Amino acid sequence: MLASIDEERLVETVGFSPIATVLSNPRKPDNPLEVANQAFCDLTGYPEREILGRNCRFLSGAATEPWLTERIREGVRNRKPVLVDILNYKYDGTAFRNAVLVTPLFDTHGELAWFLGSQVELGMESSAVFAGRRERAVLAVKTLPPRQRQVLELIAKGLLNKQIAWELKISEKTVKMHRALLMERLGVPTSADLIRLAVEAGL
């Protein structure tokens, strides 16, 4: 059950994201998916009823690279963001190159609360697309003032506004202002997309 206001906002931002996005619950056995937006259903072809309650490994198939699957597992184990270009499979069995991001999100007590996952289909020229997204993200982040970059780095680590405020010794209101400015400056519609861009940029 999603109880806190922060969690309700998180679910709302995932729902609004144009990028295929899911939330998994590491507090339950096998880290099952508990939220999947329409963009994820559209990308993978899976109906929501066949997504929720399962670990995201159902997108893997015969030719999925095991070393990349292990990189994702390692990121989850170490509670660190990870971004890989991996071969996945849609509901109808179609293979596709998938830029997968998995990043931890922490609650107000600093405890691991969720993993945010997002996927971008790369197409046949996957290496070029993947590199292009990374390059654009790096260039965009380079234009940020130092304080906004600091805020973005902490957002990418999955910290909440209150935790970022404490880390930077600024008010929570100021953090919220920086978050809104970052979304506007970087041209992303939700906090989930902001996290993805930050990780793509290597933060």
Rosetta silent file (secondary structure, phi, psi, omega in degrees, C-alpha in Angstrom):
SEQUENCE: MLASIDEERLVETVGFSPIATVLSNPRKPDNPLEVANQAFCDLTGYPEREILGRNCRFLSGAATEPWLTERIREGVRNRKPVLVDILNYKYDGTAFRNAVLVTPLFDTHGELAWFLGSQVELGMESSAVFAGRRERAVLAVKTLPPRQRQVLELIAKGLLNKQIAWELKISEKTVKMHRALLMERLGVPTSADLIRLAVEAGL
SCORE:     score description
SCORE:     0.000 S_00000001
   1 L     0.000  132.129 -179.597    0.000    0.000    0.000 S_00000001
   2 L   -90.295  106.258 -167.714    1.386    3.408   -0.960 S_00000001
   3 L  -101.071  -47.141 -170.651    0.810    5.445    2.156 S_00000001
   4 L   -77.022  159.413  179.241    2.975    8.546    2.434 S_00000001
   5 H   -61.155  -40.901  179.896    2.477   11.793    0.519 S_00000001
   6 H   -59.240  -41.540  179.550    5.957   11.449   -0.994 S_00000001
   7 H   -66.343  -39.239  177.907    5.046    8.025   -2.347 S_00000001
   8 H   -62.402  -41.173  178.099    1.779    9.340   -3.778 S_00000001
   9 H   -66.447  -38.507  178.752    3.696   12.099   -5.554 S_00000001
  10 H   -61.840  -47.739  178.899    6.234    9.587   -6.796 S_00000001
  11 H   -60.875  -38.988  179.287    3.524    7.377   -8.280 S_00000001
  12 H   -64.513  -43.876 -178.741    1.938   10.451   -9.858 S_00000001
  13 H   -67.521  -35.021  175.455    5.194   11.582  -11.467 S_00000001
  14 H   -63.684  -43.471 -179.676    5.804    8.076  -12.836 S_00000001
  15 H   -61.019  -35.104 -178.256    2.323    8.074  -14.306 S_00000001
  16 H   -82.252  -15.394 -174.810    2.906   11.387  -16.079 S_00000001
  17 L   -66.752  134.850  175.185    6.309   10.444  -17.504 S_00000001
  18 L   -77.956   -9.357  178.366    6.439    9.963  -21.282 S_00000001
  19 L   -92.536  140.164  178.092    9.322    7.529  -20.697 S_00000001
  20 E   -58.684  118.221 -171.327    8.518    3.880  -19.896 S_00000001
  21 E  -139.982  142.181  177.691    8.868    3.798  -16.112 S_00000001
  22 E  -135.782  161.319  171.260    8.261    1.345  -13.273 S_00000001
  23 E  -124.199  131.714  176.098    8.683    1.213   -9.504 S_00000001
  24 E  -115.564  156.654 -173.423    9.745   -1.966   -7.737 S_00000001
  25 L  -110.327  100.434 -178.180    9.530   -2.730   -4.030 S_00000001
  26 L   -71.569   -7.734  178.433   12.808   -3.994   -2.502 S_00000001
  27 L   -81.335   -7.110  179.311   11.023   -4.541    0.824 S_00000001
  28 L  -112.124  154.978  179.229    9.246   -7.546   -0.700 S_00000001
  29 L   -56.414  133.441  176.561   10.757  -10.868   -1.858 S_00000001
  30 L    68.699   16.015  171.251   12.254  -10.702   -5.369 S_00000001
  31 L    49.795   59.969 -174.282   11.798   -6.918   -5.645 S_00000001
  32 L   -74.088  154.272  174.498    8.431   -7.036   -7.520 S_00000001
  33 E   -73.149  134.362  178.256    7.059   -4.256   -9.693 S_00000001
  34 E  -119.272  -16.113  178.019    4.249   -2.336   -7.994 S_00000001
  35 E  -139.477  134.355  174.228    3.799    0.555  -10.430 S_00000001
  36 E  -141.421  129.016 -178.840    4.066    0.604  -14.224 S_00000001
  37 L   -85.060  171.522 -177.581    3.052    3.566  -16.364 S_00000001
  38 H   -63.466  -33.689  179.352    1.217    3.422  -19.680 S_00000001
  39 H   -62.219  -35.099  177.562    4.419    4.209  -21.582 S_00000001
  40 H   -67.582  -44.301  177.636    5.952    0.999  -20.166 S_00000001
  41 H   -61.100  -42.170 -179.586    2.919   -1.039  -21.234 S_00000001
  42 H   -65.287  -41.538 -178.335    3.055    0.561  -24.698 S_00000001
  43 H   -66.907  -46.472 -172.498    6.792   -0.096  -25.097 S_00000001
  44 H   -90.384  -20.392 -176.867    6.774   -3.711  -23.948 S_00000001
  45 L    82.379   -2.578  179.495    3.294   -4.744  -25.073 S_00000001
  46 L   -81.831  133.807  171.844    2.578   -6.221  -21.651 S_00000001
  47 L   -72.760  152.533 -176.272   -0.781   -5.392  -20.041 S_00000001
  48 H   -54.418  -37.929 -177.356   -0.487   -4.005  -16.513 S_00000001
  49 H   -62.893  -21.534  179.188   -2.059   -7.147  -15.003 S_00000001
  50 H  -100.242    6.797  179.333    0.889   -9.203  -16.307 S_00000001
  51 L  -106.527  -51.172 -173.488    3.495   -6.741  -15.019 S_00000001
  52 L   -65.009  137.646  179.975    2.587   -5.979  -11.415 S_00000001
  53 L    90.094   -2.900 -179.057    3.860   -8.399   -8.807 S_00000001
  54 L  -113.451  152.502  170.860    6.683   -9.701  -11.027 S_00000001
  55 L   -72.977  147.766 -173.956   10.391   -8.963  -11.096 S_00000001
  56 H   -67.546   -3.697 -179.570   11.383   -7.010  -14.222 S_00000001
  57 H   -65.781   -8.984  178.368   13.518   -9.911  -15.461 S_00000001
  58 H   -63.102  -13.957  176.572   10.502  -11.092  -17.479 S_00000001
  59 H   -79.842  -11.470  178.996   11.819   -8.788  -20.236 S_00000001
  60 L   -76.638  158.808  179.181   14.893  -11.013  -20.567 S_00000001
  61 L  -153.406 -163.722 -172.049   15.099  -13.770  -23.164 S_00000001
  62 L   -56.491  -40.447 -174.706   17.351  -16.208  -24.952 S_00000001
  63 L  -103.311    9.652  176.604   19.870  -13.656  -26.271 S_00000001
  64 L   -63.304  132.437 -175.505   19.815  -11.209  -23.334 S_00000001
  65 L   -70.487  115.309 -176.473   23.422  -10.508  -22.335 S_00000001
  66 H   -64.366  -31.453 -179.657   24.036  -12.168  -18.916 S_00000001
  67 H   -68.925  -28.694  177.032   26.930   -9.827  -18.053 S_00000001
  68 H   -78.676  -36.555  173.716   24.595   -6.833  -18.447 S_00000001
  69 H   -59.322  -40.160  179.525   21.904   -8.533  -16.365 S_00000001
  70 H   -67.182  -34.932  176.363   24.580   -9.001  -13.693 S_00000001
  71 H   -62.118  -39.483  177.302   25.471   -5.289  -13.868 S_00000001
  72 H   -65.275  -46.331  179.258   21.846   -4.464  -13.088 S_00000001
  73 H   -59.251  -40.659  179.895   21.803   -6.973  -10.212 S_00000001
  74 H   -63.352  -42.709  176.898   25.042   -5.502   -8.876 S_00000001
  75 H   -60.532  -42.308  177.971   23.562   -2.001   -8.932 S_00000001
  76 H   -64.179  -46.666  179.443   20.503   -3.241   -7.046 S_00000001
  77 H   -58.585  -42.306 -176.042   22.652   -5.103   -4.492 S_00000001
  78 H   -90.114    0.329  179.977   24.860   -2.054   -3.931 S_00000001
  79 L    56.443   45.118 -179.580   21.948    0.419   -4.056 S_00000001
  80 L  -123.461  147.034  176.017   23.663    2.373   -6.831 S_00000001
  81 L   -64.152  143.606  176.717   22.239    3.751  -10.102 S_00000001
  82 E  -140.165  142.076 -179.578   23.021    1.657  -13.163 S_00000001
  83 E  -134.639  120.409 -178.673   22.419    2.322  -16.861 S_00000001
  84 E  -134.313  153.791  171.723   22.893   -0.379  -19.510 S_00000001
  85 E  -101.336  107.901 -170.481   22.086   -0.981  -23.184 S_00000001
  86 E  -130.912  153.265  175.903   20.632   -4.506  -23.109 S_00000001
  87 E   -84.903  122.114  176.961   18.659   -6.822  -25.395 S_00000001
  88 E  -123.666  176.081 -177.075   15.127   -7.347  -24.075 S_00000001
  89 E  -130.281  138.366  177.693   11.944   -8.921  -25.412 S_00000001
  90 L   -82.989  174.115 -177.934    8.431   -7.582  -25.821 S_00000001
  91 L   -55.464  -36.290 -178.412    5.232   -9.460  -24.970 S_00000001
  92 L   -86.747    5.663  177.914    4.973  -10.802  -28.521 S_00000001
  93 L    92.947   -3.243  178.655    8.572  -12.076  -28.445 S_00000001
  94 L   -68.113  128.601  177.065   10.068   -9.227  -30.493 S_00000001
  95 E   -81.446  146.318  176.239   13.638   -8.448  -29.425 S_00000001
  96 E  -151.643  148.609  175.135   14.655   -4.815  -28.934 S_00000001
  97 E   -78.014  133.012 -170.326   17.649   -2.853  -27.694 S_00000001
  98 E  -132.063  120.552  172.647   16.721   -1.241  -24.409 S_00000001
  99 E   -84.968  101.814 -174.150   18.517    1.528  -22.501 S_00000001
 100 E  -101.346  127.045  173.048   17.607    0.432  -18.970 S_00000001
 101 E  -111.884  132.618  170.624   18.091    2.663  -15.942 S_00000001
 102 E  -129.901  126.703 -178.681   17.642    1.334  -12.410 S_00000001
 103 E  -141.175  142.535 -179.345   18.184    3.688   -9.492 S_00000001
 104 E   -77.848  151.521  173.457   17.399    3.488   -5.751 S_00000001
 105 E  -127.528  134.395 -174.266   15.020    5.886   -4.006 S_00000001
 106 E  -111.289  151.318  179.792   15.236    6.439   -0.255 S_00000001
 107 L   -86.188 -175.714 -175.418   12.607    7.442    2.298 S_00000001
 108 L   -66.420  -16.284  178.457   12.803   10.277    4.831 S_00000001
 109 L   -96.432    5.203 -179.766   14.717    8.019    7.250 S_00000001
 110 L    80.729    9.724  179.056   17.364    7.197    4.636 S_00000001
 111 L   -88.211  145.859  177.014   16.022    3.657    4.188 S_00000001
 112 E   -63.094  122.738 -176.688   15.751    2.090    0.738 S_00000001
 113 E  -110.268  -42.033 -175.278   12.105    2.479   -0.297 S_00000001
 114 E  -147.974  162.643  161.492   11.903    1.838   -4.051 S_00000001
 115 E  -114.643  128.779  174.259   13.850    1.185   -7.190 S_00000001
 116 E   -93.389  127.180  175.957   12.907    3.397  -10.110 S_00000001
 117 E  -120.621  138.733  174.547   13.347    1.713  -13.465 S_00000001
 118 E  -139.798  152.303 -174.261   12.990    3.329  -16.860 S_00000001
 119 E  -132.664  140.536  174.399   13.438    2.059  -20.393 S_00000001
 120 E  -130.978  122.581  177.978   14.096    3.711  -23.751 S_00000001
 121 E   -71.982  129.446 -173.680   13.953    1.670  -26.955 S_00000001
 122 L   -97.011  -21.534 -178.922   17.142    2.324  -28.902 S_00000001
 123 L    80.750 -170.708 -174.205   16.391    0.742  -32.264 S_00000001
 124 L   -67.257  -37.449 -179.812   18.879   -0.906  -34.601 S_00000001
 125 L   -88.992   55.882 -170.078   21.578    1.743  -34.207 S_00000001
 126 H   -61.539  -42.963 -177.026   21.590    1.207  -30.465 S_00000001
 127 H   -62.256  -42.256 -179.912   25.203    2.147  -29.735 S_00000001
 128 H   -67.413  -41.103  179.652   24.894    5.460  -31.571 S_00000001
 129 H   -65.940  -45.365 -179.425   21.547    6.279  -29.933 S_00000001
 130 H   -60.005  -47.560  179.242   22.824    5.320  -26.486 S_00000001
 131 H   -63.822  -39.059  179.592   25.982    7.402  -26.946 S_00000001
 132 H   -63.626  -42.283  178.104   23.933   10.284  -28.340 S_00000001
 133 H   -63.459  -43.284  178.834   21.622   10.335  -25.309 S_00000001
 134 H   -61.751  -45.297 -178.516   24.629   10.276  -22.981 S_00000001
 135 H   -61.862  -44.517  178.902   26.367   13.082  -24.879 S_00000001
 136 H   -62.373  -40.067 -179.978   23.254   15.287  -24.831 S_00000001
 137 H   -65.695  -43.976  179.306   22.808   14.652  -21.110 S_00000001
 138 H   -61.086  -46.060 -179.732   26.459   15.484  -20.342 S_00000001
 139 H   -62.842  -40.447 -179.634   26.299   18.708  -22.370 S_00000001
 140 H   -64.919  -42.299 -178.304   23.039   19.746  -20.696 S_00000001
 141 H   -68.131  -32.900  179.556   24.435   19.141  -17.199 S_00000001
 142 H   -62.641  -24.381 -178.736   27.591   21.118  -18.015 S_00000001
 143 L   -81.370   -6.938 -174.322   25.450   24.240  -18.498 S_00000001
 144 L   -76.736  143.399  169.955   24.082   24.069  -14.938 S_00000001
 145 L   -63.139  154.823 -175.706   25.145   26.489  -12.204 S_00000001
 146 H   -52.747  -44.443 -177.209   27.130   24.735   -9.433 S_00000001
 147 H   -65.315  -40.696  179.146   24.294   24.676   -6.881 S_00000001
 148 H   -67.196  -34.883  176.244   21.807   23.195   -9.361 S_00000001
 149 H   -64.681  -40.809  177.397   24.349   20.551  -10.310 S_00000001
 150 H   -59.903  -45.514  179.281   24.769   19.664   -6.623 S_00000001
 151 H   -61.480  -44.129 -179.074   20.998   19.319   -6.253 S_00000001
 152 H   -63.088  -40.325  178.859   20.823   17.186   -9.398 S_00000001
 153 H   -59.797  -40.081 -179.006   23.602   14.885   -8.152 S_00000001
 154 H   -75.552  -32.791  173.257   21.664   14.248   -4.935 S_00000001
 155 H   -61.376  -43.054 -179.101   18.404   13.734   -6.846 S_00000001
 156 H   -63.509  -25.019  177.765   20.227   11.117   -8.938 S_00000001
 157 L   -82.511   -2.236  177.150   21.187    9.320   -5.716 S_00000001
 158 L    88.483   14.634 -179.373   17.494    8.976   -4.876 S_00000001
 159 L   -80.563  149.073  177.021   17.370   11.492   -2.030 S_00000001
 160 L   -83.364  166.355 -179.062   14.181   13.363   -1.155 S_00000001
 161 H   -54.316  -43.531 -178.504   13.959   17.172   -0.983 S_00000001
 162 H   -61.695  -41.017 -179.737   14.235   17.120    2.818 S_00000001
 163 H   -69.932  -38.421  177.370   17.407   14.994    2.669 S_00000001
 164 H   -64.387  -41.783  178.840   18.932   17.194   -0.037 S_00000001
 165 H   -58.775  -43.491 -179.718   18.194   20.276    2.068 S_00000001
 166 H   -66.233  -43.715 -179.150   20.008   18.711    5.029 S_00000001
 167 H   -60.876  -41.240 -174.530   22.998   17.640    2.901 S_00000001
 168 H   -96.380   -1.431 -179.807   23.423   21.111    1.352 S_00000001
 169 L    57.477   45.445  175.045   22.402   23.082    4.465 S_00000001
 170 L  -130.093  169.770 -177.950   19.667   24.937    2.591 S_00000001
 171 L   -75.721  156.106  177.500   15.903   25.090    3.071 S_00000001
 172 H   -64.059  -33.766  177.858   13.576   22.473    1.624 S_00000001
 173 H   -61.507  -40.435  178.776   11.757   25.302   -0.163 S_00000001
 174 H   -66.018  -38.395  176.875   15.016   26.232   -1.919 S_00000001
 175 H   -61.807  -44.730  179.153   15.519   22.603   -2.977 S_00000001
 176 H   -60.279  -39.249  177.896   12.010   22.534   -4.458 S_00000001
 177 H   -63.498  -45.324  179.192   12.791   25.740   -6.362 S_00000001
 178 H   -63.179  -40.135  179.503   16.021   24.231   -7.732 S_00000001
 179 H   -60.953  -45.100  179.517   14.189   21.027   -8.731 S_00000001
 180 H   -63.962  -41.197  178.818   11.589   23.052  -10.655 S_00000001
 181 H   -65.804  -38.674  178.215   14.313   25.140  -12.339 S_00000001
 182 H   -62.764  -44.162 -179.989   16.239   21.997  -13.269 S_00000001
 183 H   -62.710  -40.090  179.136   13.183   20.446  -14.897 S_00000001
 184 H   -68.835  -47.471 -176.655   12.557   23.633  -16.857 S_00000001
 185 H   -64.795  -38.880 -176.444   16.199   24.147  -17.857 S_00000001
 186 H   -90.981   -4.541  174.600   16.743   20.506  -18.861 S_00000001
 187 L    68.408   39.204  177.722   13.377   20.202  -20.593 S_00000001
 188 L  -116.944  143.786 -173.400   12.043   17.204  -18.654 S_00000001
 189 L   -85.210  -20.696 -175.307    8.430   16.911  -17.483 S_00000001
 190 L  -139.235  165.158  176.485    8.851   14.877  -14.282 S_00000001
 191 H   -64.171  -33.820  178.254   11.295   14.103  -11.485 S_00000001
 192 H   -61.079  -41.630  178.510   11.592   10.542  -12.809 S_00000001
 193 H   -69.377  -32.834  177.402   12.860   11.903  -16.140 S_00000001
 194 H   -63.540  -42.531  177.534   15.194   14.249  -14.259 S_00000001
 195 H   -61.560  -45.362 -178.825   16.745   11.252  -12.471 S_00000001
 196 H   -60.467  -45.854 -179.654   17.206    9.414  -15.759 S_00000001
 197 H   -60.704  -41.859 -179.428   18.937   12.395  -17.397 S_00000001
 198 H   -61.428  -43.425  179.817   21.242   12.790  -14.397 S_00000001
 199 H   -68.920  -39.246  176.751   22.269    9.118  -14.532 S_00000001
 200 H   -60.030  -33.041  179.663   22.726    9.283  -18.310 S_00000001
 201 L   -79.825   -4.359  177.215   25.081   12.206  -17.674 S_00000001
 202 L    89.374   13.666  179.535   27.085   10.060  -15.284 S_00000001
 203 L   -77.821    0.000    0.000   26.103   11.773  -12.042 S_00000001
